Every structure is written in C-alpha cells, then in structure tokens.
Short mmCIF file of C-alpha atoms in Angstrom, two decimals:
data_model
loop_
_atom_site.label_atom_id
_atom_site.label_comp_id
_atom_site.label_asym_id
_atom_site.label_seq_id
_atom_site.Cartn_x
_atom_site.Cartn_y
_atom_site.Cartn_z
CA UNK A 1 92.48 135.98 120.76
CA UNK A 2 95.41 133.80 119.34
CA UNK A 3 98.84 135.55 118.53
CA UNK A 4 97.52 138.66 119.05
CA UNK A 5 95.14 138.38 116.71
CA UNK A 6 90.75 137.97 116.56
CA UNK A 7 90.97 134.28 115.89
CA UNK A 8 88.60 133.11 112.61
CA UNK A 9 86.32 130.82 112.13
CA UNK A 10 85.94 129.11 108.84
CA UNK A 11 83.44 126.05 107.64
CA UNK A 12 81.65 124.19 110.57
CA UNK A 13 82.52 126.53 112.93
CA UNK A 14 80.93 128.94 111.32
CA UNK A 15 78.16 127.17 110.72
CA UNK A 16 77.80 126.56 114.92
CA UNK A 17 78.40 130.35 115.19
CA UNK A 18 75.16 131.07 113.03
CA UNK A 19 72.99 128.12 114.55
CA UNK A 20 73.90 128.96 117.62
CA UNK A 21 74.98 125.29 118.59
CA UNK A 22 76.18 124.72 122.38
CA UNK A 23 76.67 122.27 124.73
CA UNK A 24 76.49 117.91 123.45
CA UNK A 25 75.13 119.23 120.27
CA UNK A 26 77.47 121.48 119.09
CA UNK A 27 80.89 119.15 120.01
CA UNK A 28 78.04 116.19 117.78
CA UNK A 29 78.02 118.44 114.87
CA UNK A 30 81.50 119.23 114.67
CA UNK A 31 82.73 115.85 115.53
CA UNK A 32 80.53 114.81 112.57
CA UNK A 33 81.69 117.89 110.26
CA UNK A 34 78.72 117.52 108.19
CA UNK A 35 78.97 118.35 104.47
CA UNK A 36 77.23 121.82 102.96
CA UNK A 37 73.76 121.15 102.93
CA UNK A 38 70.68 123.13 102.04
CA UNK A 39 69.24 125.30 105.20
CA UNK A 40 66.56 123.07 105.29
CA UNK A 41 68.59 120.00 105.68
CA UNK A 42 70.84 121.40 108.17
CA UNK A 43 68.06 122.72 109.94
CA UNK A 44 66.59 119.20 110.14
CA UNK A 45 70.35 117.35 111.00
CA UNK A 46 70.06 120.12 114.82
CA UNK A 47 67.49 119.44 114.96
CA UNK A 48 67.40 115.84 114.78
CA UNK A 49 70.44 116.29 117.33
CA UNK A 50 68.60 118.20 119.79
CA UNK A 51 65.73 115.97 119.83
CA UNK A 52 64.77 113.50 123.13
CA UNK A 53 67.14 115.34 125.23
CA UNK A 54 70.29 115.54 122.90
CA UNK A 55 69.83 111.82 122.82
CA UNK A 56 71.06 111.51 119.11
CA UNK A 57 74.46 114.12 119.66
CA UNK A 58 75.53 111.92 122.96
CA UNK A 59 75.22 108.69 121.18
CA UNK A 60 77.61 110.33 118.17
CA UNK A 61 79.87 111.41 120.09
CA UNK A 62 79.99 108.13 122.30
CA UNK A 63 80.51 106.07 119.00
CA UNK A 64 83.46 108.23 118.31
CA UNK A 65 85.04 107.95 120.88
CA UNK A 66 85.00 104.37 121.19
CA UNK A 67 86.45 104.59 117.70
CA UNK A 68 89.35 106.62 118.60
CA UNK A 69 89.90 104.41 121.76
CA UNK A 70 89.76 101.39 119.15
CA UNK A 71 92.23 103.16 116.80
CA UNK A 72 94.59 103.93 119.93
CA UNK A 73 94.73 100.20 121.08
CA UNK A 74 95.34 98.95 117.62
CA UNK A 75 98.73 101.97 117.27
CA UNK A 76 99.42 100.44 120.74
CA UNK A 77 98.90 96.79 120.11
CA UNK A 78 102.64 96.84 117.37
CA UNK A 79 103.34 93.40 117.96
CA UNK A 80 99.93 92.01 116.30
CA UNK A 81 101.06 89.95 113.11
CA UNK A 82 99.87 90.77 109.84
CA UNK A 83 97.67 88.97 107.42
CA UNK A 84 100.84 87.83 105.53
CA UNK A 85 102.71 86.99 108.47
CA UNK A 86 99.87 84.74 109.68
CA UNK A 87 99.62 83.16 106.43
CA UNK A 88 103.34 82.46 106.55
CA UNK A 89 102.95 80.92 110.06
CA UNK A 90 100.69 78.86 108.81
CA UNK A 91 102.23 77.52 105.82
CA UNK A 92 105.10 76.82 108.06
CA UNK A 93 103.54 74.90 110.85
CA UNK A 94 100.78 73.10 108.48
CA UNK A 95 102.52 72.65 105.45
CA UNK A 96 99.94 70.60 104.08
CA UNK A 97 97.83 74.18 103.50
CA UNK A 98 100.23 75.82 101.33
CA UNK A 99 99.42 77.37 98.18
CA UNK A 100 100.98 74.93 95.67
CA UNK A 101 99.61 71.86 97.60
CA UNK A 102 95.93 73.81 98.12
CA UNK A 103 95.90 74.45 94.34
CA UNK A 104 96.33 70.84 93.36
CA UNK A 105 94.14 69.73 96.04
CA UNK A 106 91.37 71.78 94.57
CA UNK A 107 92.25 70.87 91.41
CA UNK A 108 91.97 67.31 91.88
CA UNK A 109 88.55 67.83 93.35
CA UNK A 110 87.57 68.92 90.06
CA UNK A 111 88.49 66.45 87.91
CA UNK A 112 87.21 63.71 90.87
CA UNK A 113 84.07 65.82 90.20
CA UNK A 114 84.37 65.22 86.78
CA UNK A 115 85.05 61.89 86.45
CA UNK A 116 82.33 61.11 89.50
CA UNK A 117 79.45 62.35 86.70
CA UNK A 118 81.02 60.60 83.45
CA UNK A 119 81.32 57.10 85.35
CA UNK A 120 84.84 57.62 84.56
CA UNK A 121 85.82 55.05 87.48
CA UNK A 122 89.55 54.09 85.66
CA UNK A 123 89.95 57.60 85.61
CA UNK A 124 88.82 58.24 89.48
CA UNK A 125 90.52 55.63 91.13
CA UNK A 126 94.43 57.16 89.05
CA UNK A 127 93.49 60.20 90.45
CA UNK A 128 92.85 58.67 93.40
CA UNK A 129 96.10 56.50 93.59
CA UNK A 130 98.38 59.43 92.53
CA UNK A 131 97.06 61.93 95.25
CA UNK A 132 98.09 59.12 98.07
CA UNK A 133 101.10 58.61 95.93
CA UNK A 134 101.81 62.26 96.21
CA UNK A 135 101.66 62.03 100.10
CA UNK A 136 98.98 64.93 99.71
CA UNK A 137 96.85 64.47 102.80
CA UNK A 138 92.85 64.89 102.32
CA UNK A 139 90.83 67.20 103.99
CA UNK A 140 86.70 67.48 104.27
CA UNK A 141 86.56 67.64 100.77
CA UNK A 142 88.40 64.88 99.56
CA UNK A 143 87.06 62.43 102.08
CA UNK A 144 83.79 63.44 100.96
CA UNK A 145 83.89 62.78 97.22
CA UNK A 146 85.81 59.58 98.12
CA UNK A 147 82.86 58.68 99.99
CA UNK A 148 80.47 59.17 97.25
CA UNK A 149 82.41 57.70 94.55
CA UNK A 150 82.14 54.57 96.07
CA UNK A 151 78.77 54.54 96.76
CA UNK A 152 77.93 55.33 92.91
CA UNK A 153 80.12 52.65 91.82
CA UNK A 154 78.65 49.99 90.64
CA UNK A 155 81.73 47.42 90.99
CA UNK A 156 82.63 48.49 94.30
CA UNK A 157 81.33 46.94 97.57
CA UNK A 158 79.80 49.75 99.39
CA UNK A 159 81.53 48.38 102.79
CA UNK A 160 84.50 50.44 101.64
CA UNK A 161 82.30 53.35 102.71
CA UNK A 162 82.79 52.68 106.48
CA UNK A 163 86.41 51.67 106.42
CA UNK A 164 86.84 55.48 104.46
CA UNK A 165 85.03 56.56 107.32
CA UNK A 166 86.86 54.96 109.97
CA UNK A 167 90.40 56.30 108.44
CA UNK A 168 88.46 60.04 108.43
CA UNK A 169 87.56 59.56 111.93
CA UNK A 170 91.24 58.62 113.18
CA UNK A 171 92.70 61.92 111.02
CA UNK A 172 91.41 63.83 114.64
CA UNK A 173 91.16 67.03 113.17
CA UNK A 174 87.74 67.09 111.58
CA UNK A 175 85.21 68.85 113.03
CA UNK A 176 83.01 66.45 115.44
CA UNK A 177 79.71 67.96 113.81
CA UNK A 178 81.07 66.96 110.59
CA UNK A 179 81.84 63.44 111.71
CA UNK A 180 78.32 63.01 112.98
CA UNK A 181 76.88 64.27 109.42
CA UNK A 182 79.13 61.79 107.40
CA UNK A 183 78.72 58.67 109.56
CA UNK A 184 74.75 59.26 109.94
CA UNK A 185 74.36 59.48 106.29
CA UNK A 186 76.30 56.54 105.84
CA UNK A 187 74.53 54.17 108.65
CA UNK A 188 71.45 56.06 106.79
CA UNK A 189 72.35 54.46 103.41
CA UNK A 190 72.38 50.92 104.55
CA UNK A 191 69.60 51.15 106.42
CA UNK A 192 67.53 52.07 102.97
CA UNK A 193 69.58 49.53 101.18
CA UNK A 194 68.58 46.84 103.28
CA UNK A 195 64.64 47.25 102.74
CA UNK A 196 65.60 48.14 98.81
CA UNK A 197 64.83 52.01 99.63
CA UNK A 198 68.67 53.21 98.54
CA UNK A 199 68.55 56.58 96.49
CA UNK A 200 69.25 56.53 92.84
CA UNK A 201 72.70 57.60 91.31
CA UNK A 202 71.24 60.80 90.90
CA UNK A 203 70.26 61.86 93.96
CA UNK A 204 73.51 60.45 95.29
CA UNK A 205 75.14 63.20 93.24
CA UNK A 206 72.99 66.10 94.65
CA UNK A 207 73.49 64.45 97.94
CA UNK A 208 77.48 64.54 96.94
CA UNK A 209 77.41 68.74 96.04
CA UNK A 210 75.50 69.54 99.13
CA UNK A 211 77.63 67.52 101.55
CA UNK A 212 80.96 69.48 99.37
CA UNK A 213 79.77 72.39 100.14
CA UNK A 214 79.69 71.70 104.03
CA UNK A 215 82.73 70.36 103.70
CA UNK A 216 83.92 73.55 102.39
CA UNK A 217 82.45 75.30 105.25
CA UNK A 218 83.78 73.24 107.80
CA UNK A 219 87.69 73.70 106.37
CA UNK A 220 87.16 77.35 106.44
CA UNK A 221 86.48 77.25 109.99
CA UNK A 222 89.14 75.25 110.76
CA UNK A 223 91.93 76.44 108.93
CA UNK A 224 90.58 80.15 110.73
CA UNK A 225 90.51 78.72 113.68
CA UNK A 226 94.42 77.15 113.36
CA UNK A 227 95.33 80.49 112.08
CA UNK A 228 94.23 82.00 115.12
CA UNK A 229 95.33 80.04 117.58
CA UNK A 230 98.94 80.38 115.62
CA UNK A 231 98.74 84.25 115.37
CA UNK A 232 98.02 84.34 119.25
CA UNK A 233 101.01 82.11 119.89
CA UNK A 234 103.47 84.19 118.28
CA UNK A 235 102.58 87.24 119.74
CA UNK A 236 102.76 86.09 122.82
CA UNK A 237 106.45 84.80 121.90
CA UNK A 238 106.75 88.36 120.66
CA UNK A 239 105.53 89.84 124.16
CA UNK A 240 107.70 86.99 126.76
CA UNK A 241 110.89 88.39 124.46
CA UNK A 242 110.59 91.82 124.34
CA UNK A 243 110.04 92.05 128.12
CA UNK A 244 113.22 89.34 127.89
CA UNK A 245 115.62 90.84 125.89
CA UNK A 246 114.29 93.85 124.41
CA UNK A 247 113.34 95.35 121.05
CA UNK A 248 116.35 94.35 118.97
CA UNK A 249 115.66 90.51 120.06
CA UNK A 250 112.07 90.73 119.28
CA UNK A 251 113.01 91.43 115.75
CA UNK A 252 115.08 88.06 115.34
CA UNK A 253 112.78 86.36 116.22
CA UNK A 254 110.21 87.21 114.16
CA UNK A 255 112.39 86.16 111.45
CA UNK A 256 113.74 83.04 112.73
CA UNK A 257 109.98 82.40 113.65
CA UNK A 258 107.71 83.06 110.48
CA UNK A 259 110.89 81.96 107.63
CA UNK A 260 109.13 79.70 105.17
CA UNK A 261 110.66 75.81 106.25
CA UNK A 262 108.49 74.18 103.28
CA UNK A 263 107.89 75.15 99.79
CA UNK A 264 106.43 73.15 97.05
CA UNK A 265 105.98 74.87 94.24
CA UNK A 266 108.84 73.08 92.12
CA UNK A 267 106.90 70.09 93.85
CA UNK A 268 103.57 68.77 92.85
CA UNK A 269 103.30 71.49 90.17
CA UNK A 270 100.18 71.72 88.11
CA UNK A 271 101.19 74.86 85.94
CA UNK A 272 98.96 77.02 87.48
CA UNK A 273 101.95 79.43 88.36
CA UNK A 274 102.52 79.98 84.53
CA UNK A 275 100.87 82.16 82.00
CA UNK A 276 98.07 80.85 80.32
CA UNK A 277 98.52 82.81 77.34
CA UNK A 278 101.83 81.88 75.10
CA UNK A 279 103.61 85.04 74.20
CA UNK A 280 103.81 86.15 71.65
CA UNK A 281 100.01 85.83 71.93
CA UNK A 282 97.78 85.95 68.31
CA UNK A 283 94.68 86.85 67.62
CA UNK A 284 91.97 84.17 67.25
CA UNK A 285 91.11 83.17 63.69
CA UNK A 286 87.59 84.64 64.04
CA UNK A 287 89.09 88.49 64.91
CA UNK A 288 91.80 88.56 61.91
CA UNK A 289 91.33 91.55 59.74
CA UNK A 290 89.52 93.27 62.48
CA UNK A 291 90.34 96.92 63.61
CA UNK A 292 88.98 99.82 64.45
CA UNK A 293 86.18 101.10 62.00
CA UNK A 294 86.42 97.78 59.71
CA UNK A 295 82.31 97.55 60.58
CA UNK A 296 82.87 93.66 61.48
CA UNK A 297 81.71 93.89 65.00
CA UNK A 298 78.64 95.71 63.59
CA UNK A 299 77.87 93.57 60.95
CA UNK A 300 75.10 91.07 62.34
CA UNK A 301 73.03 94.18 62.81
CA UNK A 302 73.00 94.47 59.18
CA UNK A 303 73.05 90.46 58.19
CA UNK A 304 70.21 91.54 55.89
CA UNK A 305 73.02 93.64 53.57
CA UNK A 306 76.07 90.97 53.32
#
C-alpha cells in the first residue's frame, strides 16, 4: 500500500507478476526491462535466465552493476580533462603538433609523394629546402620519404642515407622499434648493393608506402602516448591545488594552464582554412539549363532518340 492506496503495477512488473519471476531472476529481468515480445519469446528469455542455476540472471545483473559503479567513478572523477582540453595541452606543450603545422606537414608529404613517382627531384629537394626553411620539424613520416628519395635518386650518393639516419636517431623521440626497422633496411640495402642485388626503383617505391604507413602507426602511438602522459599531469596539478587552495583556485588554473601560447595559422598557411568553393558559386558548364523535369539527367537512357 502507498499513500493509502493498492499500489499498481504497469509494464515489466506486470509482466513478473504473471510469470511469476522471484528471486536473481526476477531483479535480471527487470534490470534488463526487456521490450514486448511474443509469449514464446519471453517464455524462452526466463527461461534462458533460469537456466544452470540462474547462471545467466547473476551474470546480468553483475555486468550492471559494474556499469553503474563505472558511471559513479566517472560523476566522481570532475577533474578528468576533456578531449578538447587535452588537445589544447598538447598544442601548447608540443607546438610542433598543431593543426596548421600538422596540415602542412601532411600536405607536404603529398606532394614529396608526388614528386618521389614523377622523378621530379628539382621539385623534391624545394620542397625539401622550404620545410627546413620553415623550421617545421619532421616526424616518422618525413624522415621516411627523405630516406627513400635519396635512395631512388639517381644523382645522389646513397651515403646520404645514413647521415639522414644518424640526424633521425639523435631527434630521441622516435620509437626504438622504429629505429631498428629504418637502420636494418638501410644496412640491408648496401649489403645487396655491394654483390649488385639492390632492388629496382620500383620496388623501392612499394618498399617506400609500406614503411609510410608504419610510420603513420608509430606517430599515432606516440602523439597518444604524449597526450596521456600530459592529461595525467594536469590533473594531478588539478588534484595538489584543490586540496591547496580550494575550488575557486582550481579553476585559474585550468585557465592559466591549458591557454593556447602558440598559434600558427596566420603562419605557414596553406589555405586549407578557406572555402574551396568561391561564392558566389556557378554551376558547371555541363549542368546549365538543367532543372527539375528538363529530362537531361535522363537522357543517355534514351541516346537512341536525340
């Protein structure tokens, strides 16, 4: 009785009313507040629950309750920095990985690419010259394709390859399995060469997509890994402060900690930022005098008629 009143029961509980549901498996099925199903599927959902000893209805309810627990910690856990915050961190303590410098860097892979499978080698080494002009600082990638360009240029003494090397090696911030890959293939390379066993141009440039593409992998897992490390840092700042001084303080903090110190984007701008369509945009010359119910778009399925 509730307020003086026969208390209801509407939906699931209902449903336990008329199955007759106690114990672990009636607390499973209305934790789980299955939809309306047919009697035979409901009939088959108890007694899937009651089977092995209410095996199935314990394990429910023990996976939600480890979700609510998970839930709680994360309401509890307030000082935990966001995805943008991180970001923010990161762009202010590595400002080498911010988003104007990361778009040109990947940029200028492309056209380093590009130039790698023309023999465009004029071409390659400007682009070359104006990225350490720039002061932009290579990662995996760039070191990489570097690598490879000399190899698969003709004029160029492939003992540049180990001095490239040697600078990527003193960077300290490549990952050590990466290092290994790179400076095997290389000792590799003139160990063929010597006995007139080097691969063809071709190959080289397979060779040169695969190794990218561990490149790639390996700068993920770095910049993660910084990005972590930098997340955990400033909430433990967060934590030593408000135990400190209190809420209030916390608060400055965060904003004298995660304000942006470096941006580039009137620096080292590609255009990327602006629209690529000019406004007011026009039609192409192939779609004038095309609208709705003019039968153009239609027309090569009866080519035959015109």
């Amino acid at each position: 009785v509730f307020g003086g009143a026969a208390e209801r029961s509407f939906g699931t509980e209902l449903q336990i009313k008329k199955l007759r549901l106690k114990g672990v498996v009636g607390r499973a099925f209305r934790q789980s507040a299955p939809p309306k199903l047919h009697q035979k599927a409901t009939d088959h959902y108890v007694k899937v629950l009651r089977a092995h000893g209410s095996a199935e209805a314990t394990r429910q309810l023990a996976e939600a309750k480890a979700v609510s627990i998970r839930q709680q910690e994360q309401r509890q856990d307030s000082l935990a920095l966001t995805s943008e915050e991180k970001t923010r961190l990161l762009w202010r303590y590595v400002p080498d990985e911010s988003e104007a410098l990361n778009t040109l860097r990947k940029q200028s892979h492309r056209w380093l690419w590009r130039f790698i499978k023309r023999n465009d080698w004029k071409r390659f080494d400007v682009c070359l010259e104006q990225l350490r002009t720039r002061d932009l600082v290579f990662d995996e990638v760039t070191y990489n394709l570097v690598l490879f360009g000399i190899l698969l240029h003709r004029r160029k003494d492939d003992e540049l390859v180990r001095q490239v090397y040697a600078e990527m090696v003193d960077e300290r911030r490549f990952h050590p399995a990466l290092l290994r890959l790179q400076g095997g293939f290389v000792e590799s390379y003139f160990e063929l060469k010597e006995v007139d066993a080097a691969p063809n141009p071709v190959n080289l440039q397979k060779c040169a997509r695969t190794f990218w593409q561990i490149s790639v992998n390996f700068k993920r897992q770095r910049i993660k890994e910084l990005r972590t490390k930098l997340a955990d840092a400033a909430t433990k700042q967060r934590q030593r402060m408000l135990r400190e001084r209190g809420a209030e303080a916390v608060g400055l903090s965060d904003e004298a900690l995660l304000l942006p110190v470096y941006d580039s984007d009137g620096e080292l701008s590609d255009g990327e930022n602006k629209p690529r369509v000019k406004f007011p945009a026009q039609r192409p010359r192939q779609l004038r005098g095309v609208f709705k119910g003019s039968g153009v778009p239609n027309r090569r399925k009866h080519r035959w008629k015109h």
